[in-house]
Structures are given as C-alpha cells and as structure tokens.
Amino acid sequence: MHHFDYKNGVLHAEGVDLNAIAREVGTPVYVYSSATLERHYRVFKEAVGEKSHVFYAVKANGNLGVLMTLAKLGAGADTVSEGEIRKALAAGIPASRIVFSGVGKSADELAFAVEAGIYQVNVESEGELEVLSKIAEARGKRQAIVLRLNPEIGAGGHAKITTGGAANKFGVSLGEAERLYIRAANMPGVAIKGLALHIGSQIFDFAALEAAFRRMRALIEKLAAQGLPASRLDFGGGVGVPYEIGYPFDYGTDSLQTYGKMVREVTQGLDLEFGFEPGRVIAGNAGLLLTKVLYLNERADKTFVVVDAAMNDLLRPAMYEAHHEIWPVRQSTGTKRAYDVVGPICESSDTFATARELPELKPDDLVAIMTAGAYGASMSSTYNQRLLVPEVLVKDGEFAITRPRQTFEELLGTDRAPGWLA
Ligand code: LLP
C-alpha cells in the first residue's frame, strides 16, 4: 500500500528505483505515483458518496499525466483560468465535468467556457454575473451557474491560504447572496442552480467547514421557501494532508472518513447534486521532488546542505513556512546530523528545512522532498533564469516523462528584443 517506500535500502516509487529516474532524467525532478493518485481519488469519492461529482482542482497539479490518470477514473475538473480549462479538456475531461471558479474571470475566458459548454461557472461577484449573462445570451445560450458564497468563516493551514473569511476577496457576501440569487434567476443568459463555497486550504478544522456548509444550506432552504429551489451545492476543496509524516508513509486519507461523515450529516434530507473540488488531498502525497546534494557548507554553529532544487521549483516553504519531510534516497541507520537544507537561489528564503535531523549527507547524494505533489510544480517559475524541472509519472514499475525539462532555447526563445535596441 505504500507507493513511496524503501526496497533494499533505496527509496522507490511504485517499484521504480529513484536512482534510475535521476540517472535518466537528471535532477531536480518531480516524481508522481499513479497508484497514489488513483487511491486518493477513490477514497475521496467513496467518502463523499459515489453520486457526488468530484471536480479535481487542477491548480494543485495540472500535469497532463496526472490529469489523464484522474480523467480515466471519471474525475471532473475545478478550473480557474482558460489555460486550466484547455488543459483539462486536453487530458480528456469532458466539458460536462468542468467547473470554472475564480474572482477574476475575464470576458474572453467566460466566452471560452460558455462556448466549450462547461458544466458550471461558479460566479463570485455581481459584475461577473452581468458580464457572463450578456456573453451567454449573445450566443443564444444559458450558462449553468452557482453563486460562490463568502460564508464569513475561514480556515486553513496558513493565513495566505484562508479564503472564506469576510476580509477575503472570494465570493459574494452573506448579506448580498439572496438578492444576487434572485437577480440571477431573472437573467436571460444564466441558469442559477445553487451555491458554492471554498473557505480555505490545508484544513483539519472540520468544525469550521461544517459551520460554513450549514450557512450555505440555511440560505438554500430560505431561497427554496421563496420558490427558488436549488439543484446543486458545491462544497469546494480544502481538506488537509499531513506534511509531518513518519515512516512508513502516512498518506493522510483517514481524515476523509471524518470529512465524509460530516458532509453526510450536513446534507441529510437534501436531494441535490453535490460537487467537491479537492486538490491537495488527491495530489499532495502522490508526489515528491527528487534533488541532489551539491555542496556542504560548514559553519561554526551549523551546516548548510545545498541541493540543486530551489524555491522556484517548490515555493511552499518560502511562501508559507511550509514543512516538507526530506528523505534520503539511500536509507541509512547511521548517526543523524542537523542540517539547513537550502537551494541555489540568491535569497535566504530559499530554504527547504532548518536544523533538520538527517543522516550524514555528502555531495551527489539524492534526497526526496516529500508531499510535493500538490502546489509544487504548478507554482514553479523560472526565477533566476532556472529551467522548469521535468515531471515524471510512475506506474507499476514503469515511468514516463510527462513533462521534459525545459530547455535553454525555450527559456530564452520567448523573449523579444525591443525594436529600438535590435
Ligand atoms: N476550489 C477552489 C475554489 C480553490 O480556490 C481551491 C484552492 C481548491 C478548490 C482546492 O483546494 P485544496 O483541496 O487543494 O485545499 N498554494 C497553496 C494552496 C492554495 C489553494 C488555493 N485554492 C499551498 O501550497 O498550500
């Protein structure tokens, strides 16, 4: 059951020796496990009920191989840009299983979504409602929508990923939701189906989620009493995963049973279509970032281990002070030392771990930065003119490069000299 595990003292991904991937693809490289993705999708789907729609949040990991793996299981997609809609379609997720969220969808993006015939637009403001209705009407269509509610309850692993609070930019306010719902019901280009919310990410406080879900349900019931029955509720994503994992690996799906039970309680007696937008809980523990030790820099009071991955490849520690386990690829029972694990980028925030107890490391050793499958590659950049790292998908002892390492031609080839300097 452990898809990342040591075999003969060497870390493997579904039976593939990580040394072999490093040899063939080089480092740094993201490695994803198909079996983990599949398992998490199934466990989630079972927890929230087989009849529910699971719209995987593409932003967590939009790699084509990852999306195709989930598409094959029947997953839908939660998208936040035209690029994500296109990516989902390219992976074989039909438009009829795509929802489009986000506070700032442009008119062009909305037109693209309407023309593609997507399942649902999660509308976040009155302005967006007006623009969308006009766009759809002009095309002789009525776009199915839900209103994203700001329930004034936020939660999440970090202030920067909390979205449901009154101070956060997301959704329409509780006070305005009823008026906007009625307004939407009278617009020619939209068909209002219900409500949506998403209060934050990396959430273990299911009481906060439950309270928000209850607010959404109360509003749905109030509207139904006025002759505006809803047919859909979208509960967003947000379920947390453990980052401080021990060995053997804990994939963190136990919490899904608790989550599913809570959802069943909150939705008791409602005969509606339910949608969910999980990202991290599907992809987080399905990926690792494989990186190589370049140098040790010994100081009087500490030792820096400089690896070849950097904050541009995995931004989470720098951006959210996020903890990621670091596992040596060669298992060791020897004495441990405290290391600061850092990347090559020219700023001090390029730090993956501080005073981390690890077995003795030396140049050329490989280490795996764990739980990097969600918001890893998808948040990467070319800062310091570093090449985007490759992504590899493993399945049953085989692996495929689902995104090759960017080349210097690609990196330099997109820039253009201004005419007056050419
Ligand atoms: N639905 C909506 C509307 C969202 O905004 C998000 C994530 C999700 C679903 C998926 O949430 P999840 O199940 O993954 O928690 N970069 C941050 C996380 C940002 C989450 C943004 N929204 C991180 O690395 O922790």
GROMACS .gro file of N, CA and C in nm, residues 7 59 197 199 290 308 350 401 405:
model
   27
    7LYS      N    1   1.317  -0.011  -0.072
    7LYS     CA    2   1.339  -0.152  -0.109
    7LYS      C    3   1.488  -0.174  -0.113
   59LYS      N    4  -0.540   2.337  -1.026
   59LYS     CA    5  -0.431   2.423  -0.980
   59LYS      C    6  -0.332   2.349  -0.891
  197LEU      N    7  -1.906   2.715  -0.217
  197LEU     CA    8  -1.812   2.785  -0.130
  197LEU      C    9  -1.679   2.710  -0.128
  199ILE      N   10  -1.361   2.759   0.164
  199ILE     CA   11  -1.322   2.851   0.271
  199ILE      C   12  -1.171   2.854   0.300
  290LEU      N   13   1.262   1.517  -0.629
  290LEU     CA   14   1.391   1.448  -0.615
  290LEU      C   15   1.502   1.547  -0.646
  308ASP      N   16   2.021   2.086  -0.545
  308ASP     CA   17   2.002   2.151  -0.677
  308ASP      C   18   1.859   2.198  -0.703
  350ASP      N   19   1.519   3.089   0.027
  350ASP     CA   20   1.537   2.965  -0.049
  350ASP      C   21   1.588   2.855   0.046
  401ILE      N   22   0.822   1.029  -1.876
  401ILE     CA   23   0.846   1.172  -1.858
  401ILE      C   24   0.723   1.243  -1.913
  405ARG      N   25   1.237   1.833  -1.908
  405ARG     CA   26   1.299   1.955  -1.854
  405ARG      C   27   1.295   2.062  -1.962
   0.00000   0.00000   0.00000
